[in-house]
XYZ file of C-alpha atoms in Angstrom:
705
model
C -12.758 -9.154 26.654
C -9.448 -11.040 26.370
C -6.385 -9.698 28.147
C -4.079 -7.986 25.619
C -0.401 -8.833 25.418
C 1.614 -6.239 27.417
C 3.489 -3.676 25.346
C 6.561 -3.856 27.565
C 6.752 -7.631 27.106
C 7.494 -7.261 23.392
C 10.904 -8.784 22.650
C 13.251 -6.521 20.687
C 11.648 -4.393 17.923
C 13.164 -1.288 19.466
C 12.433 1.044 16.560
C 8.841 -0.171 16.306
C 8.143 0.444 19.979
C 9.912 3.806 19.934
C 7.956 5.012 16.868
C 4.646 4.035 18.456
C 5.505 5.733 21.748
C 6.644 8.930 20.024
C 3.231 9.152 18.375
C 1.613 8.547 21.741
C 3.608 11.490 23.102
C 2.891 13.708 20.086
C 0.038 12.592 17.769
C 1.016 15.490 15.487
C 3.943 13.346 14.278
C 1.450 11.806 11.880
C 1.209 8.100 12.605
C 3.317 5.033 11.902
C 3.551 2.631 8.990
C 5.025 -0.723 10.026
C 6.471 -2.826 7.201
C 7.692 -6.356 7.704
C 7.359 -10.052 7.118
C 4.611 -12.062 8.746
C 4.986 -13.081 12.390
C 7.104 -10.139 13.532
C 4.903 -8.693 16.308
C 3.453 -5.881 14.207
C -0.148 -6.409 15.275
C 0.766 -7.422 18.814
C 2.703 -4.220 19.506
C 0.055 -1.971 17.984
C -2.825 -3.573 19.875
C -0.871 -3.311 23.118
C -0.218 0.419 22.691
C -3.732 1.545 23.655
C -3.184 0.379 27.252
C -0.352 2.925 27.601
C -2.378 5.941 26.475
C -3.822 8.221 29.153
C -7.560 8.026 29.771
C -9.769 10.631 28.098
C -12.562 12.833 29.468
C -15.712 12.737 27.318
C -19.167 14.283 27.352
C -21.576 11.619 28.662
C -23.722 10.209 25.849
C -21.783 11.920 23.036
C -21.126 9.445 20.215
C -18.225 11.572 18.974
C -16.137 11.683 22.177
C -16.277 15.443 22.692
C -14.126 16.810 25.546
C -16.255 18.402 28.328
C -14.002 21.431 28.572
C -13.886 22.121 24.832
C -16.697 20.333 22.971
C -16.781 20.434 19.191
C -19.191 23.247 18.215
C -20.116 21.319 15.038
C -20.713 17.998 16.825
C -23.801 16.285 15.361
C -24.847 15.347 18.924
C -24.411 18.921 20.161
C -24.703 21.517 21.417
C -23.475 20.139 24.738
C -24.462 21.707 28.023
C -21.670 22.441 30.542
C -21.272 19.743 33.141
C -18.999 17.045 34.523
C -17.510 14.595 32.092
C -17.028 10.864 32.109
C -13.640 9.132 31.980
C -12.935 6.172 29.732
C -9.809 4.456 28.342
C -8.483 5.555 24.966
C -9.927 3.356 22.242
C -8.131 1.373 19.601
C -10.399 0.960 16.562
C -9.499 -1.518 13.811
C -10.450 -0.831 10.192
C -11.053 -4.086 8.287
C -9.628 -4.369 4.774
C -13.083 -5.068 3.341
C -14.812 -2.138 5.065
C -17.177 0.028 3.044
C -17.033 3.805 2.769
C -20.140 4.134 4.957
C -18.532 1.966 7.646
C -15.471 4.229 7.679
C -16.978 7.733 7.584
C -20.537 7.004 8.699
C -23.897 6.641 6.955
C -26.438 9.362 6.242
C -30.053 8.218 5.798
C -30.924 9.800 2.449
C -34.525 8.545 2.562
C -35.264 10.388 5.818
C -33.329 13.434 4.649
C -35.528 13.739 1.526
C -38.861 12.688 2.989
C -38.625 14.171 6.497
C -35.930 16.811 6.155
C -33.877 15.497 9.090
C -30.205 14.555 9.337
C -30.150 10.976 10.570
C -26.445 10.150 10.848
C -24.906 6.879 12.027
C -21.250 7.453 13.051
C -18.488 5.398 11.447
C -15.096 4.162 12.566
C -13.528 7.624 12.241
C -15.865 8.889 14.946
C -15.119 5.883 17.151
C -11.364 6.483 16.810
C -11.508 10.177 17.762
C -8.941 10.846 20.524
C -7.684 7.264 20.266
C -5.921 4.935 17.818
C -7.101 3.906 14.355
C -5.342 0.719 13.309
C -5.356 -0.560 9.719
C -3.889 -4.025 9.319
C -2.751 -4.848 5.761
C -3.139 -1.189 4.820
C -1.610 -1.887 1.395
C -4.663 -4.025 0.549
C -7.169 -1.312 1.439
C -9.057 0.263 -1.472
C -7.498 3.497 -2.695
C -10.577 5.664 -2.117
C -10.785 4.471 1.509
C -7.114 5.301 2.051
C -7.709 8.767 0.593
C -10.636 9.374 2.951
C -8.654 8.035 5.880
C -5.580 10.165 5.286
C -7.609 13.289 4.527
C -9.390 12.938 7.864
C -6.068 12.353 9.641
C -4.586 15.488 8.037
C -7.588 17.779 8.683
C -8.625 16.377 12.058
C -12.227 16.168 10.860
C -14.472 13.939 8.769
C -16.997 15.224 6.240
C -19.936 13.143 5.003
C -21.936 14.564 2.111
C -24.886 13.052 0.271
C -26.739 15.088 -2.349
C -26.254 18.428 -0.632
C -26.798 17.105 2.906
C -23.571 17.484 4.906
C -22.378 16.305 8.322
C -19.015 17.171 9.909
C -17.438 15.877 13.088
C -13.984 15.941 14.702
C -11.686 12.992 13.924
C -8.259 13.331 15.511
C -6.539 10.014 16.060
C -3.212 8.222 16.019
C -3.041 6.413 12.667
C -1.113 3.140 12.585
C -0.867 0.894 9.537
C 0.869 -2.452 9.149
C 1.712 -4.267 5.935
C 3.661 -7.150 4.461
C 5.620 -5.873 1.414
C 5.224 -9.295 -0.221
C 1.564 -8.437 -0.790
C 2.182 -5.154 -2.603
C 3.286 -1.597 -1.925
C 1.463 1.613 -1.158
C 1.539 4.461 -3.652
C 4.351 6.979 -2.967
C 1.790 9.720 -2.321
C 0.212 7.604 0.410
C 3.548 6.572 1.889
C 4.373 10.244 2.326
C 1.236 10.797 4.401
C 2.460 8.491 7.172
C 4.691 10.388 9.574
C 7.101 7.557 10.422
C 7.881 4.166 8.983
C 9.579 1.170 10.568
C 11.013 -1.948 8.940
C 10.736 -5.016 11.154
C 12.153 -8.506 10.766
C 12.333 -11.604 12.909
C 15.445 -11.989 15.015
C 18.107 -14.412 13.808
C 19.549 -14.752 17.319
C 18.582 -18.125 18.883
C 18.559 -16.752 22.438
C 16.152 -13.988 21.548
C 13.892 -16.343 19.612
C 13.816 -18.642 22.651
C 12.697 -15.723 24.811
C 9.981 -14.894 22.271
C 8.577 -18.421 22.447
C 8.908 -18.613 26.236
C 6.926 -15.425 26.807
C 4.281 -16.269 24.257
C 3.647 -19.679 25.792
C 3.496 -18.148 29.268
C 0.952 -15.601 28.028
C -1.239 -18.234 26.385
C -1.193 -20.415 29.517
C -2.308 -17.573 31.817
C -3.016 -14.222 30.080
C -4.165 -12.453 33.242
C -1.241 -13.691 35.326
C 1.248 -12.801 32.596
C -0.210 -9.293 32.312
C -0.016 -8.902 36.097
C 3.712 -9.697 36.089
C 4.269 -6.859 33.606
C 1.817 -4.412 35.220
C 4.590 -2.471 36.962
C 6.493 -1.901 33.734
C 3.287 -0.910 31.946
C 2.550 1.654 34.670
C 6.048 3.161 34.414
C 5.865 3.551 30.641
C 2.349 5.024 30.905
C 3.598 7.551 33.435
C 6.530 8.385 31.187
C 4.160 9.049 28.267
C 2.100 11.402 30.451
C 5.235 13.223 31.623
C 6.559 13.549 28.063
C 3.215 14.964 26.906
C 3.362 17.562 29.661
C 6.969 18.459 28.784
C 6.409 18.630 25.023
C 5.209 22.282 24.851
C 8.351 23.368 26.717
C 10.823 21.718 24.306
C 12.882 24.229 22.338
C 13.638 23.534 18.664
C 16.595 25.827 18.017
C 17.968 27.204 14.762
C 20.800 24.667 14.732
C 18.351 21.759 14.899
C 16.224 23.330 12.167
C 19.301 23.696 9.944
C 20.214 20.069 10.604
C 16.704 18.980 9.618
C 16.610 21.111 6.469
C 20.108 20.032 5.382
C 19.226 16.365 5.935
C 16.048 16.527 3.848
C 17.832 18.453 1.110
C 20.834 16.123 1.167
C 18.633 13.063 0.668
C 16.635 14.834 -2.080
C 13.301 14.310 -0.374
C 10.325 15.705 -2.304
C 8.164 18.385 -0.729
C 8.265 19.875 2.756
C 6.276 17.310 4.736
C 9.461 15.458 5.663
C 10.965 18.574 7.265
C 7.841 19.149 9.345
C 7.591 15.515 10.440
C 11.270 15.417 11.381
C 10.872 18.578 13.461
C 7.895 17.130 15.341
C 9.617 13.778 15.806
C 12.838 15.330 17.109
C 10.817 17.417 19.564
C 8.953 14.319 20.763
C 12.264 12.467 21.162
C 13.616 15.225 23.358
C 10.457 15.190 25.498
C 10.621 11.386 25.745
C 14.215 11.693 26.986
C 13.118 14.288 29.566
C 14.950 17.204 27.931
C 13.767 20.663 26.898
C 16.148 21.111 23.954
C 16.508 19.158 20.718
C 19.974 17.710 20.071
C 21.763 16.221 17.101
C 21.030 12.667 18.217
C 17.313 13.512 18.208
C 17.533 14.794 14.641
C 19.480 11.699 13.585
C 16.923 9.312 15.078
C 14.094 11.358 13.560
C 15.701 11.045 10.122
C 15.983 7.259 10.459
C 12.266 7.049 11.206
C 10.863 9.742 8.907
C 12.914 9.610 5.696
C 13.404 6.047 4.381
C 9.913 5.685 2.883
C 10.054 9.177 1.383
C 13.135 8.420 -0.719
C 11.512 5.711 -2.858
C 11.126 6.811 -6.466
C 9.466 3.615 -7.712
C 8.217 0.359 -6.146
C 11.480 -1.441 -6.958
C 13.615 0.845 -4.808
C 14.608 -0.738 -1.507
C 13.716 1.423 1.507
C 16.576 2.569 3.671
C 18.923 5.405 4.449
C 22.665 5.838 3.995
C 23.727 6.430 7.592
C 27.254 7.494 6.622
C 25.819 10.285 4.476
C 23.456 11.199 7.309
C 26.351 11.537 9.739
C 28.355 13.667 7.295
C 25.425 16.039 6.855
C 24.796 16.368 10.594
C 28.495 16.880 11.364
C 28.347 20.113 9.365
C 25.997 21.542 12.020
C 27.295 20.518 15.469
C 25.292 21.323 18.570
C 26.337 24.647 20.017
C 26.284 23.728 23.708
C 26.312 19.974 24.261
C 25.295 19.008 27.765
C 25.469 15.678 29.580
C 22.290 13.678 29.129
C 20.881 12.259 32.351
C 18.969 9.670 30.304
C 21.034 9.027 27.174
C 19.136 5.916 26.105
C 15.579 6.895 25.107
C 14.389 3.339 24.886
C 10.688 2.643 25.161
C 10.536 0.594 28.318
C 12.147 -0.029 31.693
C 13.668 -3.245 32.837
C 11.221 -6.118 32.955
C 10.442 -8.333 35.915
C 12.945 -10.897 34.720
C 15.765 -8.364 34.904
C 16.052 -7.899 31.153
C 16.280 -4.405 29.783
C 14.033 -2.954 27.124
C 16.148 -4.432 24.329
C 15.190 -7.876 25.572
C 11.529 -7.296 26.284
C 9.206 -8.236 23.487
C 6.115 -10.125 22.377
C 6.076 -13.735 21.990
C 4.978 -13.607 18.430
C 3.786 -11.476 15.619
C 0.171 -11.578 16.722
C -2.649 -14.066 17.079
C -1.300 -16.129 14.217
C 1.782 -17.087 16.204
C 5.280 -17.123 14.754
C 8.558 -15.608 15.783
C 8.739 -12.064 16.977
C 11.520 -9.886 18.377
C 14.385 -8.354 16.480
C 17.611 -7.203 18.115
C 18.099 -3.446 18.035
C 20.938 -3.651 15.543
C 18.607 -5.372 13.070
C 15.466 -3.324 13.569
C 16.498 -0.101 11.885
C 15.911 1.022 8.330
C 19.083 -0.693 7.178
C 18.055 -4.071 8.542
C 18.824 -7.084 6.364
C 16.105 -7.967 3.908
C 13.872 -10.827 4.908
C 13.979 -14.113 3.100
C 10.680 -13.265 1.463
C 12.102 -10.035 0.068
C 15.356 -11.507 -1.210
C 15.607 -12.147 -4.953
C 14.894 -15.762 -5.707
C 15.374 -18.035 -8.645
C 12.048 -18.801 -10.360
C 10.404 -21.935 -9.061
C 11.432 -25.101 -10.790
C 14.172 -23.443 -12.860
C 17.460 -24.398 -11.250
C 20.313 -22.463 -12.732
C 22.885 -24.505 -14.587
C 26.435 -23.575 -15.499
C 26.710 -21.430 -18.594
C 27.116 -23.586 -21.687
C 25.208 -26.593 -20.336
C 22.253 -27.821 -22.372
C 18.807 -27.273 -20.868
C 16.259 -29.582 -22.416
C 18.073 -29.528 -25.729
C 18.701 -26.612 -28.066
C 20.798 -23.572 -27.226
C 22.916 -23.693 -24.047
C 21.718 -21.806 -20.987
C 22.936 -18.244 -20.620
C 23.463 -16.372 -17.368
C 20.843 -13.812 -16.364
C 21.303 -10.352 -17.867
C 20.217 -7.018 -16.446
C 17.073 -5.345 -17.689
C 17.293 -2.305 -19.924
C 16.085 1.054 -18.643
C 12.282 1.005 -18.150
C 10.044 3.370 -20.098
C 6.442 4.555 -20.091
C 4.269 2.038 -21.908
C 1.115 2.315 -23.948
C -2.192 1.701 -22.242
C -3.180 -1.981 -22.437
C -6.682 -2.804 -21.244
C -9.312 -5.512 -21.183
C -12.227 -4.818 -23.555
C -15.786 -4.606 -22.277
C -17.150 -3.443 -18.945
C -16.080 -5.244 -15.772
C -17.033 -5.175 -12.099
C -13.671 -5.887 -10.505
C -11.603 -4.257 -7.814
C -11.039 -0.517 -7.981
C -8.041 0.383 -10.115
C -6.883 2.384 -13.120
C -6.769 0.099 -16.127
C -10.014 -1.165 -17.716
C -13.539 0.233 -17.824
C -15.783 -1.069 -15.043
C -18.888 -0.419 -12.985
C -17.558 1.061 -9.761
C -18.708 2.938 -6.672
C -16.787 6.006 -7.856
C -16.606 7.552 -11.299
C -18.895 9.316 -13.748
C -22.623 8.683 -13.449
C -23.972 6.679 -16.394
C -27.513 5.783 -15.291
C -29.789 4.731 -12.448
C -31.285 1.568 -11.030
C -33.270 0.390 -8.045
C -30.935 0.005 -5.069
C -29.868 -3.492 -4.164
C -29.490 -3.253 -0.411
C -28.480 -0.008 1.335
C -28.675 3.135 -0.796
C -25.243 4.766 -1.101
C -25.267 6.989 -4.212
C -28.623 8.667 -4.861
C -29.583 9.537 -8.452
C -31.703 12.589 -7.626
C -33.226 13.195 -11.077
C -34.258 9.554 -11.468
C -35.745 9.554 -7.941
C -37.844 12.628 -8.658
C -38.910 11.182 -12.002
C -40.059 7.977 -10.272
C -41.986 9.868 -7.569
C -43.599 12.574 -9.758
C -46.457 10.529 -11.349
C -47.790 9.473 -7.918
C -48.076 12.848 -6.175
C -51.845 13.210 -6.617
C -52.534 9.676 -5.433
C -50.336 10.275 -2.374
C -52.318 13.376 -1.432
C -49.618 15.978 -2.005
C -50.901 19.312 -0.710
C -47.871 21.586 -0.600
C -44.641 22.433 -2.324
C -42.754 19.445 -0.934
C -42.445 16.238 -2.926
C -43.875 13.097 -1.349
C -41.093 10.516 -1.692
C -41.337 6.868 -0.697
C -38.710 4.196 -0.444
C -39.744 2.568 -3.724
C -38.985 5.848 -5.545
C -35.317 5.930 -4.572
C -32.860 5.233 -7.362
C -29.213 4.266 -7.043
C -26.753 5.968 -9.389
C -24.736 3.595 -11.572
C -21.227 4.795 -12.193
C -18.405 3.914 -14.508
C -14.765 4.108 -13.525
C -11.668 1.966 -13.836
C -10.794 -1.420 -12.409
C -7.562 -3.206 -11.638
C -6.868 -6.407 -13.552
C -4.759 -9.518 -13.190
C -1.870 -8.998 -15.610
C -0.300 -12.401 -16.222
C 3.051 -12.288 -17.994
C 4.134 -15.318 -20.027
C 7.792 -14.713 -20.895
C 9.818 -16.697 -23.436
C 13.211 -17.488 -21.867
C 14.372 -19.982 -24.499
C 17.576 -20.000 -26.484
C 16.061 -17.916 -29.278
C 15.838 -15.063 -26.754
C 19.314 -15.581 -25.352
C 21.149 -12.834 -27.202
C 22.212 -10.479 -24.431
C 21.055 -7.226 -25.978
C 17.769 -8.800 -26.999
C 16.981 -10.320 -23.614
C 17.992 -7.099 -21.889
C 15.462 -5.239 -24.046
C 12.803 -7.864 -23.309
C 13.384 -7.586 -19.552
C 13.265 -3.811 -19.809
C 9.901 -4.035 -21.573
C 8.456 -6.409 -18.968
C 9.822 -4.215 -16.171
C 8.119 -1.227 -17.805
C 4.841 -3.126 -17.933
C 5.275 -4.059 -14.279
C 5.706 -0.398 -13.362
C 2.554 0.353 -15.332
C 0.726 -2.442 -13.456
C 1.868 -0.959 -10.128
C 0.536 2.470 -11.053
C -2.774 1.014 -12.224
C -3.241 -1.098 -9.052
C -3.164 -4.484 -10.802
C -2.266 -7.907 -9.537
C 0.567 -9.523 -11.483
C 1.825 -13.017 -12.128
C 4.864 -14.334 -14.004
C 5.222 -17.534 -16.046
C 8.433 -18.423 -17.870
C 8.975 -21.176 -20.398
C 12.176 -22.678 -21.760
C 13.833 -26.050 -22.149
C 11.354 -28.841 -21.465
C 8.490 -26.932 -19.851
C 7.062 -23.865 -18.116
C 7.181 -22.635 -14.520
C 4.926 -20.358 -12.531
C 7.763 -18.137 -11.336
C 5.427 -15.890 -9.345
C 1.802 -16.737 -8.452
C -0.636 -13.823 -8.876
C 0.144 -11.180 -6.269
C -0.091 -7.443 -5.661
C 3.671 -7.235 -5.139
C 5.136 -6.052 -8.433
C 8.566 -5.680 -6.839
C 8.541 -9.438 -6.180
C 7.856 -9.960 -9.889
C 10.744 -7.631 -10.746
C 13.061 -9.639 -8.484
C 12.091 -12.894 -10.237
C 12.569 -11.256 -13.622
C 16.034 -9.995 -12.715
C 17.238 -13.531 -11.933
C 15.687 -15.113 -15.034
C 18.252 -17.095 -17.087
C 17.720 -18.125 -20.720
C 18.507 -21.118 -22.876
C 17.077 -24.334 -24.283
C 14.251 -24.999 -26.673
C 10.955 -23.103 -26.874
C 7.965 -24.935 -25.297
C 5.412 -22.241 -26.186
C 2.436 -24.577 -25.700
C 3.591 -25.395 -22.152
C 3.697 -21.694 -21.313
C 0.179 -21.114 -22.651
C -1.237 -24.178 -20.878
C 0.359 -23.098 -17.601
C -1.261 -19.697 -18.082
C -4.622 -21.388 -18.696
C -4.375 -23.383 -15.474
C -3.192 -20.359 -13.470
C -6.121 -18.268 -14.702
C -8.563 -21.089 -13.932
C -7.419 -21.258 -10.305
C -7.328 -17.482 -9.922
C -10.855 -17.219 -11.348
C -12.083 -19.338 -8.451
C -10.263 -17.170 -5.901
C -11.164 -13.777 -7.336
C -13.959 -14.167 -9.911
C -14.610 -10.437 -10.362
C -11.031 -9.564 -11.402
C -10.631 -9.878 -15.158
C -7.307 -11.124 -16.552
C -5.019 -9.629 -19.179
C -2.558 -12.116 -20.671
C 0.700 -10.575 -21.913
C 2.779 -13.070 -23.930
C 6.355 -11.907 -24.538
C 7.886 -14.043 -27.298
C 9.066 -14.175 -30.895
C 6.325 -16.721 -31.594
C 8.581 -19.706 -32.275
C 7.604 -23.141 -30.945
C 10.359 -25.760 -31.137
C 9.442 -28.141 -28.305
C 6.271 -29.949 -27.225
C 7.862 -30.941 -23.920
C 6.117 -33.839 -22.180
C 2.963 -33.331 -24.260
C 4.356 -34.767 -27.470
C 3.209 -33.958 -30.978
C 3.818 -31.031 -33.294
C 4.968 -28.035 -31.195
C 3.460 -25.455 -33.539
C 0.069 -27.172 -33.725
C 0.000 -27.603 -29.940
C 0.750 -23.903 -29.482
C -2.038 -22.868 -31.841
C -4.553 -25.153 -30.127
C -3.552 -23.819 -26.697
C -3.908 -20.230 -27.892
C -7.347 -20.899 -29.391
C -8.487 -22.505 -26.140
C -7.589 -19.312 -24.246
C -9.367 -17.204 -26.856
C -12.492 -19.394 -26.647
C -12.719 -18.674 -22.916
C -12.655 -14.934 -23.538
C -9.210 -14.234 -22.084
C -7.972 -10.828 -23.270
C -4.445 -11.175 -24.636
C -1.605 -9.080 -26.011
C 1.484 -10.483 -27.727
C 4.695 -8.492 -27.390
C 6.664 -9.436 -30.516
C 10.365 -9.810 -29.696
C 11.474 -10.860 -33.191
C 14.297 -8.755 -34.581
C 16.653 -8.719 -37.528
C 16.225 -8.148 -41.263
C 14.414 -11.456 -41.853
C 11.246 -11.914 -39.801
C 8.895 -14.887 -39.836
C 5.880 -13.094 -38.343
C 5.090 -15.980 -35.992
C 4.148 -13.649 -33.122
C 1.430 -12.163 -35.338
C 0.048 -15.645 -36.005
C 0.015 -16.340 -32.262
C -1.786 -13.051 -31.612
C -4.440 -13.955 -34.181
C -5.013 -17.326 -32.508
C -5.293 -15.613 -29.112
C -7.698 -13.064 -30.539
C -5.642 -10.078 -29.437
C -3.227 -7.551 -30.917
C 0.506 -7.948 -31.464
C 2.819 -5.065 -30.596
C 6.561 -4.806 -31.123
C 9.012 -3.900 -28.385
C 9.458 -0.452 -29.888
C 5.726 -0.048 -30.438
C 5.129 -0.697 -26.735
C 6.506 2.712 -25.851
C 3.881 5.328 -25.062
C 5.932 8.006 -26.810
C 6.437 6.097 -30.067
C 3.272 7.392 -31.748
C 3.598 10.820 -30.130
C 7.142 11.100 -31.472
C 5.977 10.199 -34.961
C 3.250 12.850 -34.867
C 5.746 15.408 -33.568
C 8.161 14.641 -36.403
C 5.388 14.944 -38.990
C 4.247 18.263 -37.539
C 7.822 19.555 -37.547
C 8.263 18.552 -41.170
C 4.966 20.196 -42.196
C 5.786 23.392 -40.300
C 9.256 23.544 -41.842
C 7.870 23.011 -45.335
C 5.194 25.692 -44.776
C 7.771 28.226 -43.557
C 9.977 27.513 -46.578
C 7.030 28.057 -48.967
C 6.072 31.337 -47.268
C 9.628 32.656 -47.567
C 9.728 31.835 -51.270
C 6.360 33.566 -51.823
C 7.614 36.680 -50.042
C-alpha cells in the first residue's frame, strides 16, 4: 500500500483541516462537505485524516466491526461470544460515483432465501465504514437514491437491507465526508442540510505559499516514506490531541448563554428547521474540547456558525454560499460570556509546528490530490467568505466579446448592454415523449431501478428487484416434475424474474437563446432572461444537465457546454448582451453539433431542445443563402433525428407574424408563449372561471329566493 500524504503537511486550508478534526473528535457533528475548485487538496486532506484516528477494538472475524465490549445484538455475524478483541486502524472507505445500491448497502441472495430459507448477506461499503470514515468524492454526481440511503444510514447509525420481506440490519456509524466541485452541479438543499459542516476551499494566490505547496509535493513524490517520516512527530502530536479531546468531550459544559447565542444566531440568519441549532451546539462543544477547555465560549459559537450555517442559508442554487460576519458579530454581542477567562491555548488550529519551523497555517499538502495542481489557501482566504474562484466568477459567453453600446455587431441593430433577468417563476412541466433509460431524475418517463412496477423479465446479470408473482407463476407448472412433496415451492434459478419499473429520468436541456437586435428591447429581454432562469431552476430541481447556446450578429456560440451546474448557466445568462442580426440557422446547427457530441459521451441521456426566439431569421452568417430557408432546413434536420423540441415564442406587440409557430412545426414540437410558460397560467384561468360560475350561481339562487 502506498504511503499517504501526511495530514499535518497540508499547506494552509485551515478551515478544512479544523472541520475534519472536529468530526474526528465528535462524529456526532455530522460530517463535512468540502466545496472547491479542482486541485485544492480536498481529497489529499480527507485521505490523510484516517491516520490520525485512534485504533479500534473489533471482534475477531466479525465482518461488521463489532466492539468486543458492546457487540451489536442484531449483528448478522452474531451472537458474539465474550473474549479478547483484535486491534486494527480505523478504515477510510471510498464510495465510487458509479457504485450500485447493492455495493453500498450490501447484497442479499434472494435465490437462496427463497429456495433454502437462509439469509445469505454480503456486506457493503456501509458495513466496511462502520467506526471509520466514509468518503464520497464528487458527491454531487452521486445518484439521488444512493445519497438518500447514505444519509439515512448516517442519521440512524444503522443500515437496513430488505428484499421481498427478507430483512437484514447492521450498525453503520461513520464519519461522512463528501467533496465536490461546484462547477459540476450542486446538491439539493435537503441533502446539503444533512451534512453537519461545510467548507469552501480555494487555491492560494500568495506566491510564497504556492511555492511551499510545490516544494512539499515534489519532496513527497521523490520519497513518500522519507517525507512521511519527517512529519511523523507532528502526526503523533495531533493524534494524541484528538484522543485527549475525545476524552474531554463528555466533560464540556454547554451553558445557557452559549445556547442562547446559538439559537439567536440561527434565528437571525433565518435558517430553516432545527438541525442547524443542534449541529452548532455539537460543533461548539467539540471546539472547546479541541482547545482543552471544559466550557463553551463565544468564540466557539462564532466558529461553529461559520462552519455550520453557510450551506443552510441557500434558498436556490443561484445563491452564493457565505455568511455576513458583521451580522454574526452583532448577534453574538447581544449575549456576552458571563465569566470570560484567559485561554491557555487561544488558537485552536489543527496542527503543531512542522519540522521546518512553520506553524500550522503554513503546513499543507502539495496539491489537491493525485491529479496534482496547487493546494494550500491562507487562513484569511479559506473561510466561508473567501473570494470566488475563477471558475465560479461570471464570465462572458465564449466567442462573444462585448462591444461598446451602439456599435454594430454583424450588421443590424446595435449591441445593447446586458440587462438583469426578471423575477423567476414556476414553469410548466416540459418533458421528452416516449420511454427512456437515462440517468435517474425527475423529468421524463423512463425505465429505472426505482419507481412503480410495470412488468417482469428474466434477470440480466445479478437479480436486484424480484417480481414475486411472476417468479411463482414461472415455477408453478414444474412442481410435479421437480418432485415437490411438501408445502414449500421448489424454485430454481431459471424461475426468477426481475421486476421492471418505471420512474423518471433526467434529461439534457439545451437552451438556444436568441440574443439578436430583435430581442434587444430592455423589458423584453429581461422577460426572456427571467423565463430562461425559471427553466434553469426547473432543470435543477429535476436533476437535468443543461447547456446554453446563444446566437446573434454573424453566428452562434456555445456559451456553456452541457453540465450539471445550472448556476454556471445562470451566470452566463446574466452577462448575455444583445444586438445584431438574427442567425437562427447558425443557432440550430450549433445545437445539432452539440447534441451529436453529447450523444457520444452520454448516449442514454435524452435531449430536450428549448429554443427561445421570436422566430425571425435575418442572417445566414457564413453559410450564405436565404436565412429563412436555411433555418427551416436546420429545424427539419433536428426533427428527423428525433430531437424533442419546444419553442418559447418571445414575439410581442399587437402585430404578430407567427414565425415561432412555423419554427415549432418544423422542429416537430409545441410552441409556448412567455406567459403560457408559467405553471399557474392555466390554474389561474380555471380559478377565474370557477369564481365566475360560483358568483353567477349565488346570484341566481338569491333571485329565486
